[in-house]
Tab-separated table of C-alpha atoms and ligand atoms in Angstrom:
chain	number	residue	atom	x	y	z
A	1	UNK	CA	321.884	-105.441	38.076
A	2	UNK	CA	318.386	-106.706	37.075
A	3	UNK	CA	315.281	-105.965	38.910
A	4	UNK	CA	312.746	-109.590	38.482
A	5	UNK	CA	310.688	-108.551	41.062
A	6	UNK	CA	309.350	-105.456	38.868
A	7	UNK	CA	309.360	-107.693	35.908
A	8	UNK	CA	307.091	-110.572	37.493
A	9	UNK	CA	304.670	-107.859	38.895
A	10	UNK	CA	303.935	-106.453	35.417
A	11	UNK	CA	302.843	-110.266	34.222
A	12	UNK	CA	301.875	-111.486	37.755
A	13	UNK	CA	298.237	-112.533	36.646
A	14	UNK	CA	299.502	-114.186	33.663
A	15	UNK	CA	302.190	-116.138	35.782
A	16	UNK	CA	300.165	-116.929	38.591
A	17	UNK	CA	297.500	-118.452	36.452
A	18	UNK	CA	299.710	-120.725	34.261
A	19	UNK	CA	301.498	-121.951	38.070
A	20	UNK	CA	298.265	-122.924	39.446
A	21	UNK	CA	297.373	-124.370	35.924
A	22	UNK	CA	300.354	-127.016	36.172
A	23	UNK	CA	299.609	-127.134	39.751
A	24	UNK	CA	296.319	-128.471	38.924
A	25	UNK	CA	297.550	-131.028	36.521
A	26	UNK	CA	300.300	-131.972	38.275
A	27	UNK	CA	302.078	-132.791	35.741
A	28	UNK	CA	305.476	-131.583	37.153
A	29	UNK	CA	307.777	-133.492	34.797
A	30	UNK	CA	307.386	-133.755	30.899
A	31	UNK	CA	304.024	-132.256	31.471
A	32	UNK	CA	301.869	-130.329	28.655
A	33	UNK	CA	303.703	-126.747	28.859
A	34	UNK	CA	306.520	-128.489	27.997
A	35	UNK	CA	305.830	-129.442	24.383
A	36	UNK	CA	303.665	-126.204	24.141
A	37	UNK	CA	306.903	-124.435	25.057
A	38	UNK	CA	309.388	-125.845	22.625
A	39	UNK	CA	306.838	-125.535	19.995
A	40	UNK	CA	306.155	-121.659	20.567
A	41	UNK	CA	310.133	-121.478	21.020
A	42	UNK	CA	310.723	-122.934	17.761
A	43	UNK	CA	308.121	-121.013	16.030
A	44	UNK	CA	309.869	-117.695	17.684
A	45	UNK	CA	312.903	-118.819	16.480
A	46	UNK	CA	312.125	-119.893	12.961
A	47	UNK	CA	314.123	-123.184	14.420
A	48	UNK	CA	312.993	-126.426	13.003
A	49	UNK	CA	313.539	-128.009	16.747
A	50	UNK	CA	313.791	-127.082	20.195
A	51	UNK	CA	314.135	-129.660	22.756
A	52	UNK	CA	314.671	-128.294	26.241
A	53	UNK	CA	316.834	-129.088	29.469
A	54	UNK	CA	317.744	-128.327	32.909
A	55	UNK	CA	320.061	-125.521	32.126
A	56	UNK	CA	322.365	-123.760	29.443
A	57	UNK	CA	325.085	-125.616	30.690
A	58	UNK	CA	323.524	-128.822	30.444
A	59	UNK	CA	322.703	-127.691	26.882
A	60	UNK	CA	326.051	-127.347	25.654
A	61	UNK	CA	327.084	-130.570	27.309
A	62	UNK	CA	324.020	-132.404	25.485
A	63	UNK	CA	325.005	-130.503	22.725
A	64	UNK	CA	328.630	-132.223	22.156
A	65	UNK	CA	327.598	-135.659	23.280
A	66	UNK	CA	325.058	-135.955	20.370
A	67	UNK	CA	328.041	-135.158	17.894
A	68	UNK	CA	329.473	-138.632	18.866
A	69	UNK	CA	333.023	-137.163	19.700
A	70	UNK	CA	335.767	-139.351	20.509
A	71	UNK	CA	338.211	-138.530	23.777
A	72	UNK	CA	340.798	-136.165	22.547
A	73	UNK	CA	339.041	-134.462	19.441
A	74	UNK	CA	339.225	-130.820	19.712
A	75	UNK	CA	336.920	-127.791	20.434
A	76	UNK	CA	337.896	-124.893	19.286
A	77	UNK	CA	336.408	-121.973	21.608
A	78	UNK	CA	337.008	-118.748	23.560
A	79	UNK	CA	338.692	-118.118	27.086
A	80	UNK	CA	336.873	-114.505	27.895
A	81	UNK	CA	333.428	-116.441	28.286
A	82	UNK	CA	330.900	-117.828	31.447
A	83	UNK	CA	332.866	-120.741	32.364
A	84	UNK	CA	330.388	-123.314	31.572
A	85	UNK	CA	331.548	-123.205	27.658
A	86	UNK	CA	335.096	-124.555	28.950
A	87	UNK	CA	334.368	-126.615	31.795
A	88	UNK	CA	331.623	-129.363	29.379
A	89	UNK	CA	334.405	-129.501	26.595
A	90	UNK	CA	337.132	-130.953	29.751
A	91	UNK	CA	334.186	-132.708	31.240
A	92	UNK	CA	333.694	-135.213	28.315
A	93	UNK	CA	337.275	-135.886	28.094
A	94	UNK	CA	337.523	-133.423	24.968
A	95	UNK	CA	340.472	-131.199	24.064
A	96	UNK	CA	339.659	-127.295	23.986
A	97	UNK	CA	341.527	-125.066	22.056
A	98	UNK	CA	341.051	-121.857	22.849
A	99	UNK	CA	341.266	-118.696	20.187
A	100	UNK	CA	341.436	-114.939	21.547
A	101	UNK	CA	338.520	-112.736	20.950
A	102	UNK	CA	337.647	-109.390	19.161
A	103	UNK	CA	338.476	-105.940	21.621
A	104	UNK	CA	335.615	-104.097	20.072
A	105	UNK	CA	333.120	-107.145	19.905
A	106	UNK	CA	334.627	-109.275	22.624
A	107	UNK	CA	333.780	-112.667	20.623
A	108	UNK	CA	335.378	-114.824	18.987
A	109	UNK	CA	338.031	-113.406	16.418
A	110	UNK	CA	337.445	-115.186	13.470
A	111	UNK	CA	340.741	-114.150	11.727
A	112	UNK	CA	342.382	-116.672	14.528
A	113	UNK	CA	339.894	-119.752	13.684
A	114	UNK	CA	341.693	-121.188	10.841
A	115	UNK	CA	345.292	-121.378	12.350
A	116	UNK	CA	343.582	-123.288	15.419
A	117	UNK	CA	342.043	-126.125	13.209
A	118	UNK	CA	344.385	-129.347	13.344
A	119	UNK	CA	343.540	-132.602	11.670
A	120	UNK	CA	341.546	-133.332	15.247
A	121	UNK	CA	339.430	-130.282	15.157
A	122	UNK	CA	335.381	-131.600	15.459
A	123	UNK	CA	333.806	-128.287	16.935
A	124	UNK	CA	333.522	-125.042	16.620
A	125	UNK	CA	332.283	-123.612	19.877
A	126	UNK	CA	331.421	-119.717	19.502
A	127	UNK	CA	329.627	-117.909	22.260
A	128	UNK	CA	327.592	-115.430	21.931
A	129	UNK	CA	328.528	-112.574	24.311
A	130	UNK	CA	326.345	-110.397	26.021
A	131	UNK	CA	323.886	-110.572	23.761
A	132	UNK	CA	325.667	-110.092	20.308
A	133	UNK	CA	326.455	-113.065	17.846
A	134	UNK	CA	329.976	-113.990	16.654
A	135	UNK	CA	330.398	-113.462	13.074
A	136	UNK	CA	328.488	-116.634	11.860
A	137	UNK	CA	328.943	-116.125	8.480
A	138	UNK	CA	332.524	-116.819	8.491
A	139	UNK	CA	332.323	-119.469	10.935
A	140	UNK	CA	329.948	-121.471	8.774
A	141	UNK	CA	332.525	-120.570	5.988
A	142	UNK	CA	335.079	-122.035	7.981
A	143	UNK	CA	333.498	-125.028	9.551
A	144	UNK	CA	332.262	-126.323	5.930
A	145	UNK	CA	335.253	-125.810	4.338
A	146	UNK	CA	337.056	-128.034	7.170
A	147	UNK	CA	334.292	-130.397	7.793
A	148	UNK	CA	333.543	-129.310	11.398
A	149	UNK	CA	330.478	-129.082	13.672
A	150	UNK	CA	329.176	-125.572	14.786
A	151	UNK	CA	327.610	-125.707	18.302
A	152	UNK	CA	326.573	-122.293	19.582
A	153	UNK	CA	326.925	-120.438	23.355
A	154	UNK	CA	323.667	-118.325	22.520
A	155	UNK	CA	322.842	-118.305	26.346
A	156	UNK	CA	323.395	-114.627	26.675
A	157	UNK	CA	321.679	-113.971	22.813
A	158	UNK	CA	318.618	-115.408	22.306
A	159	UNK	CA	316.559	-112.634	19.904
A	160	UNK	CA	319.843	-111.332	18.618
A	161	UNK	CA	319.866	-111.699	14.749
A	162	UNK	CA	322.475	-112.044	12.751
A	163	UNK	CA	322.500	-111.119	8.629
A	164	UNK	CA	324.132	-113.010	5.997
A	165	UNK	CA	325.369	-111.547	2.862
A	166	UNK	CA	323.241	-113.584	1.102
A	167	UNK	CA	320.051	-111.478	2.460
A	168	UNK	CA	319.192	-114.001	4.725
A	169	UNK	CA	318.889	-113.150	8.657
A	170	UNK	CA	319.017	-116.067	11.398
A	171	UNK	CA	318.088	-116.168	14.639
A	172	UNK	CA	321.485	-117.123	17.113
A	173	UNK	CA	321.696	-120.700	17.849
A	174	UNK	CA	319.666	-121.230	14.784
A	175	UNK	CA	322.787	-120.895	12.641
A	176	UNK	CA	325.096	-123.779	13.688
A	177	UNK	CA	324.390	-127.442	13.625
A	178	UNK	CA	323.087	-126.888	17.683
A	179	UNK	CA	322.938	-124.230	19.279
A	180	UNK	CA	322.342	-123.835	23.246
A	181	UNK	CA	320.279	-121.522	25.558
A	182	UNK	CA	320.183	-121.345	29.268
A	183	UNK	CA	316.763	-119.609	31.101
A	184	UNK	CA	318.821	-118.991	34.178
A	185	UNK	CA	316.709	-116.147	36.080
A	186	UNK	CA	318.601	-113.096	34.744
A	187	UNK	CA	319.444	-113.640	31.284
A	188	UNK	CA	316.510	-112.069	28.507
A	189	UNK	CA	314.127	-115.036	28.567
A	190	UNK	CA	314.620	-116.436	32.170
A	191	UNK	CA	312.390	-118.591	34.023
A	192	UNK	CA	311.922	-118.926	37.880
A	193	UNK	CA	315.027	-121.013	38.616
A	194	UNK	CA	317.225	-123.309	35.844
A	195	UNK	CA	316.192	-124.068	32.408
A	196	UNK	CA	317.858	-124.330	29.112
A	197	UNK	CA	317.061	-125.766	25.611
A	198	UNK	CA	318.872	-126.672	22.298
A	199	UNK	CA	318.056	-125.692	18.727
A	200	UNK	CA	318.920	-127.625	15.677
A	201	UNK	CA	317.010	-127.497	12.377
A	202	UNK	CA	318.741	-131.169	11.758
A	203	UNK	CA	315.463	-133.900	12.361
A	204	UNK	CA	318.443	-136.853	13.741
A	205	UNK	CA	320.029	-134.669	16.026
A	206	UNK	CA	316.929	-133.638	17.294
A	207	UNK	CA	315.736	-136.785	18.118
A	208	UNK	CA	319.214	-137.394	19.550
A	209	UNK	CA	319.466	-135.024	21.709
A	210	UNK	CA	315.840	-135.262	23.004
A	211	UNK	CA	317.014	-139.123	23.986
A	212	UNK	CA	320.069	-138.188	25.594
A	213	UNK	CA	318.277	-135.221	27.676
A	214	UNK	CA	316.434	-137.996	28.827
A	215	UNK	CA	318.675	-140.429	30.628
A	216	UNK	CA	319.628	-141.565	26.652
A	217	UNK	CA	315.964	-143.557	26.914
A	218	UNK	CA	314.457	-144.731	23.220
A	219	UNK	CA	311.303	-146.236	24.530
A	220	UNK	CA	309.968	-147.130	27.872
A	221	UNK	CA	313.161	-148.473	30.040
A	222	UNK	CA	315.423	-149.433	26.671
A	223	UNK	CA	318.387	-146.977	26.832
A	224	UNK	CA	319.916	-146.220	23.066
A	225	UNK	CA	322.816	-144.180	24.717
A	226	UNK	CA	324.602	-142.960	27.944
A	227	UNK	CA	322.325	-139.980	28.817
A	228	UNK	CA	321.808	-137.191	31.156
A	229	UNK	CA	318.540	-136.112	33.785
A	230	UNK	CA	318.467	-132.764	31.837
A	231	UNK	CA	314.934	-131.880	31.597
A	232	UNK	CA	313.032	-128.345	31.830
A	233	UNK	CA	310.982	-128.576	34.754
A	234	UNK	CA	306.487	-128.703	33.813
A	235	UNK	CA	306.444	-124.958	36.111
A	236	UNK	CA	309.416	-123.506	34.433
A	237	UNK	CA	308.070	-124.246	31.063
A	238	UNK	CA	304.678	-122.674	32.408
A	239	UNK	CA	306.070	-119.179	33.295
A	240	UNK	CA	308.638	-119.310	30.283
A	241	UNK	CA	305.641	-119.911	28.143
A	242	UNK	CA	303.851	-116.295	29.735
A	243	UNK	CA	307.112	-114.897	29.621
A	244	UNK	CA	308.143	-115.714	26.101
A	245	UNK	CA	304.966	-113.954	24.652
A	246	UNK	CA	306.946	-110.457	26.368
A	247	UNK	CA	310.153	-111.550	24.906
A	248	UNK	CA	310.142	-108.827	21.951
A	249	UNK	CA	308.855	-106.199	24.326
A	250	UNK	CA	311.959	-107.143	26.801
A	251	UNK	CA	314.485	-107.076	23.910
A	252	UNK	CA	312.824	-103.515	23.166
A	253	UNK	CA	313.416	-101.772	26.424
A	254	UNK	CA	316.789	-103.338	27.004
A	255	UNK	CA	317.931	-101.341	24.025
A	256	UNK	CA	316.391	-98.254	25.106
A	257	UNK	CA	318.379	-98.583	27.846
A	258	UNK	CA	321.185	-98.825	26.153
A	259	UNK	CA	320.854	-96.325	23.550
A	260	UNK	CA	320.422	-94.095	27.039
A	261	UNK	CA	323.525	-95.115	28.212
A	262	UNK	CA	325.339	-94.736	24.777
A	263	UNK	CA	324.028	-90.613	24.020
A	264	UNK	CA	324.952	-90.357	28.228
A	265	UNK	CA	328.548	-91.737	28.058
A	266	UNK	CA	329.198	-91.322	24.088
A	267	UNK	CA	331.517	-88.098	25.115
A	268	UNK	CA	333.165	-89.760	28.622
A	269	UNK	CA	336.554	-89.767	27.482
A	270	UNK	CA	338.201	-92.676	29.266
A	271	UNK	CA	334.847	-94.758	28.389
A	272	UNK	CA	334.336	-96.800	25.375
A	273	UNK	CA	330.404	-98.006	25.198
A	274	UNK	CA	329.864	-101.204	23.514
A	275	UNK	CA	330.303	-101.894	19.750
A	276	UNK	CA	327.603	-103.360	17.877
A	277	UNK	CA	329.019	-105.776	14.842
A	278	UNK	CA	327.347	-105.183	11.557
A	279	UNK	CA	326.518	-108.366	11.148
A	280	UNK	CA	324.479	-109.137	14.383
A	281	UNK	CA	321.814	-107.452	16.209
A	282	UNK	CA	322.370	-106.776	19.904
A	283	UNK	CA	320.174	-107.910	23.009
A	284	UNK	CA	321.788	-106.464	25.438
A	285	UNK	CA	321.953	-109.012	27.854
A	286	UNK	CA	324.896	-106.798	29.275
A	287	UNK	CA	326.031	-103.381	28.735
A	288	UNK	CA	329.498	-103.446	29.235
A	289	UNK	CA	331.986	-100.630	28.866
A	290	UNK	CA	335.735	-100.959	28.465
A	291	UNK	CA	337.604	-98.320	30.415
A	292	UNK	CA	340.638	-97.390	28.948
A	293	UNK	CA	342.958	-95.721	31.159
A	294	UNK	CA	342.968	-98.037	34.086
A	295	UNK	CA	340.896	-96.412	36.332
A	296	UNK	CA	338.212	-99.256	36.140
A	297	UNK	CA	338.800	-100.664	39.836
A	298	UNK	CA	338.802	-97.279	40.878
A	299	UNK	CA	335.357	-96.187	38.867
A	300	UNK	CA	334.096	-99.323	40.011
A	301	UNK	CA	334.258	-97.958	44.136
A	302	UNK	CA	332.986	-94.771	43.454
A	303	UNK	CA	329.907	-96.984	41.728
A	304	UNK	CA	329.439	-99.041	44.976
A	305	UNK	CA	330.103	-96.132	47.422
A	306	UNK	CA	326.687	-95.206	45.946
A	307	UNK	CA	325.166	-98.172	46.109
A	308	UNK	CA	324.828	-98.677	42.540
A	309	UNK	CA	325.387	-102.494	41.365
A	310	UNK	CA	327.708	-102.996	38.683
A	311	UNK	CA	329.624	-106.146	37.954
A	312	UNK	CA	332.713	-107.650	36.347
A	313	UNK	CA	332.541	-110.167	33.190
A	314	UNK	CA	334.718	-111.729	33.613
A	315	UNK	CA	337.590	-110.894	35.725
A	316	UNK	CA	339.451	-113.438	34.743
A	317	UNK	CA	339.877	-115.747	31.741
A	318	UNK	CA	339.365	-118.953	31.648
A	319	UNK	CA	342.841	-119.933	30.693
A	320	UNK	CA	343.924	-118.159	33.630
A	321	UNK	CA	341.449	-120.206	36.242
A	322	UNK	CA	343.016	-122.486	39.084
A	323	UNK	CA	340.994	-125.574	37.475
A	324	UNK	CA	342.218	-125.458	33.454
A	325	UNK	CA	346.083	-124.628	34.213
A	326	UNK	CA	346.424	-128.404	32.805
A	327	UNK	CA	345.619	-127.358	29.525
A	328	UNK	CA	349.110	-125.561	29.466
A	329	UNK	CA	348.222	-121.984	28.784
A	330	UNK	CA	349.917	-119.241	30.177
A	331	UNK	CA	349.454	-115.434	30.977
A	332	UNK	CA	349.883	-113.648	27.570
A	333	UNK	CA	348.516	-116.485	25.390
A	334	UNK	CA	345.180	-114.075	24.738
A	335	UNK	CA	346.133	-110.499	25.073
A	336	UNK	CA	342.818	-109.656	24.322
A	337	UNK	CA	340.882	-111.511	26.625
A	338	UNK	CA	343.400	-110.665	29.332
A	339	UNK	CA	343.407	-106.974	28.803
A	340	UNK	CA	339.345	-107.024	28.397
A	341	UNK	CA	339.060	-108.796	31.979
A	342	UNK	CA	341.277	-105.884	33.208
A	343	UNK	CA	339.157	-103.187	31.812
A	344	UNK	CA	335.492	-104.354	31.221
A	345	UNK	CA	332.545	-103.037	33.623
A	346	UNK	CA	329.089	-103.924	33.197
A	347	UNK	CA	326.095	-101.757	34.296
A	348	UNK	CA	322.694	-102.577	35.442
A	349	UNK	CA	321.032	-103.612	32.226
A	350	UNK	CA	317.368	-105.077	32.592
A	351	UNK	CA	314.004	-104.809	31.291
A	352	UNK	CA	312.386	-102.135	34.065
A	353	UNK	CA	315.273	-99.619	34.302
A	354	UNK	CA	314.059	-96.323	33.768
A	355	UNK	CA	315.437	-93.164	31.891
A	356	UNK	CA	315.860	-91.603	35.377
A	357	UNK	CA	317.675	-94.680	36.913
A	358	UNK	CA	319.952	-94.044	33.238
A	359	UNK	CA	320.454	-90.846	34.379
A	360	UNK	CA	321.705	-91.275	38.087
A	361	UNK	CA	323.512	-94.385	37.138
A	362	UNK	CA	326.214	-91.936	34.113
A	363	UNK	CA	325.936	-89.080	36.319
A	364	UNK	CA	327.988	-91.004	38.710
A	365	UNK	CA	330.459	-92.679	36.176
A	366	UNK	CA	330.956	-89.395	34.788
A	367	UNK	CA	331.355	-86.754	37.769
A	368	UNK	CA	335.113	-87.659	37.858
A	369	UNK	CA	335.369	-87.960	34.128
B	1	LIG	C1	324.549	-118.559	31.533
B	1	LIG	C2	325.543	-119.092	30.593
B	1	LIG	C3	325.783	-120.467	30.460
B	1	LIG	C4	325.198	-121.497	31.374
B	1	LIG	O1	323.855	-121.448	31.585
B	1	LIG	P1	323.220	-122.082	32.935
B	1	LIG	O2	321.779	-122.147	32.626
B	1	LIG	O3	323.555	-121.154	34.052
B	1	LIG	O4	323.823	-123.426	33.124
B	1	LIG	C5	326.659	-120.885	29.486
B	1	LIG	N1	327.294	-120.026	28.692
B	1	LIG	C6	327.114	-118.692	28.800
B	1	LIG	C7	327.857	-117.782	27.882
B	1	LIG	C8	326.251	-118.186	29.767
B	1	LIG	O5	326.104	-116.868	29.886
């Protein structure tokens, strides 16, 4: 599905040099490519903050406590999503409530926000899937008009942009009042193991979240809060720093790719490629198809009897998982999400995948078609 091996031999020099430069220093933990990092992040990002952590899930965990929630106040989110967006809302002893998604987009529906709000809504939790925003614009709309936080799931997005109808474009998890990123190895800016970092253009929840990410410490061994050991490793920061400087080119051939795959697959009758909203700009950190006729199990052996990787996301909505049956939902709550898990395939999407990889890859999904 991605190929990091090709991708670190392309910047090897670069990411050998700025290793052995930490290396050196030995500054392994809140060293100097730390600070560099979130600085070059936030100018990237046109974000007034970044302040990074040991992972995207950690992220959107730091990301609720700093909103001072009480046990019970409700999180309004999406079940066809990584399960990490779910499992910190149950974690801190919040409520989710969970809203279907868009069959075209496959994030959140937006016409189903407002009848989910109750008088203990705090959050707004949209994620950010596969590398296209949710429609910010009216979840802003929404969330001011009812007083509620906006975090954002832009683990899968970062780069993707959406546009306001005001003229103004925003960067996702610029938009909402935090929004969270993960470097896990294999999404668009990944590092060499876990990382993740928050964005907020608010100067108090910055310095907020920054404490809690940091065992909730104010100064030397006083402790303001209840905080986590979330912090991005010196190394990581090192090779996300070489890394980040590729980050447009990256963006740039994952939609070549995909623009291959669309003309390839455009006319494959039983195959719908993905929709782009008009609103956001898409990354690509997946290229998922929907395949309409039920054959997707079956397209999905023929795939792996020739050894080409695809993968399922997500086979199974989160409502539906073993762990959050206490949370009382039941098959047929989320049509959408259901059907999507029953239909969705994704193909190799990466940075080094060639036009003749594109080729092989459709000529196989199509032979039967
Ligand atoms: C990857 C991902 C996360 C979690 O990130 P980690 O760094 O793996 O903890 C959360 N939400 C979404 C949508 C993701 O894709």
């Amino acid at each position: 599905m991605v190929d990091l091996y090709g991708q670190y031999r392309k910047i090897q020099t670069e990411v050998d040099d700025a290793i052995r430069t930490v290396l050196h220093h030995t500054d392994f933990v809140r060293g100097t490519a730390v600070s560099e990092f979130e600085t070059a992040l936030a100018h990237i990002t046109h974000s007034k903050h970044v302040v990074t952590c040991a992972n995207g899930t950690d992220a959107l965990q730091l990301a609720l406590m700093a909103l001072d929630l009480q046990p019970g106040d409700e999180v309004i989110t999406v079940p066809f999503t990584f399960v990490s967006t779910l499992e910190v809302i149950v974690l801190l002893g919040l409520k989710p409530v969970l809203v279907d998604v868009n069959p075209n987009t496959f994030v959140m529906d937006v016409e189903q926000l407002e009848a989910a709000i109750t008088p203990k809504t705090k959050v707004v939790l949209p994620v950010h899937l596969f590398g296209q925003c949710a429609d910010m614009e009216h979840v802003m709309t929404v969330a001011r008009n009812h007083n509620l936080y906006v975090v954002e799931d832009a683990c899968q997005a970062i780069g993707a942009e959406v546009s306001f109808s005001d003229g103004t474009v925003r960067q996702a998890g610029t938009i909402g009042d935090v929004g969270c990123t993960s470097f896990f190895p294999s999404k668009n800016l990944g590092c060499f193991g876990d990382g993740g970092a928050l964005f907020t253009q608010n100067d108090e929840l910055a310095a907020k979240l920054r404490q809690l990410a940091n065992h909730g410490m104010s100064q030397k061994y006083c402790y303001a809060r209840v905080g986590l050991n979330s912090r991005l490793d010196t190394l990581q920061a090192a090779i996300l720093q070489v890394k980040l400087r590729h980050l447009d080119e990256y963006i740039a051939a994952r939609r070549t790719a995909a623009a291959q795959y669309n003309a390839r697959l455009r006319h494959a009758g039983n195959l719908r490629t993905p929709a782009t909203a008009p609103y956001s700009t898409h990354v690509y950190h997946q290229y998922t198809l929907r395949i309409l006729d039920g054959s997707r199990d079956a397209l999905a052996e023929q795939l792996a009897a020739h050894d080409i990787p695809h993968a399922i996301y997500y086979p199974k909505p989160l409502h539906l998982q073993q762990a959050y049956q206490h949370l009382g939902y039941h098959e047929g709550d989320f049509p959408v999400s259901e059907t999507l898990s029953k239909e969705v395939l994704s193909l190799p999407m990466h940075t080094e995948l060639t036009a003749d990889q594109v080729q092989y890859i459709t000529e196989q999904l199509t032979i039967n078609n």
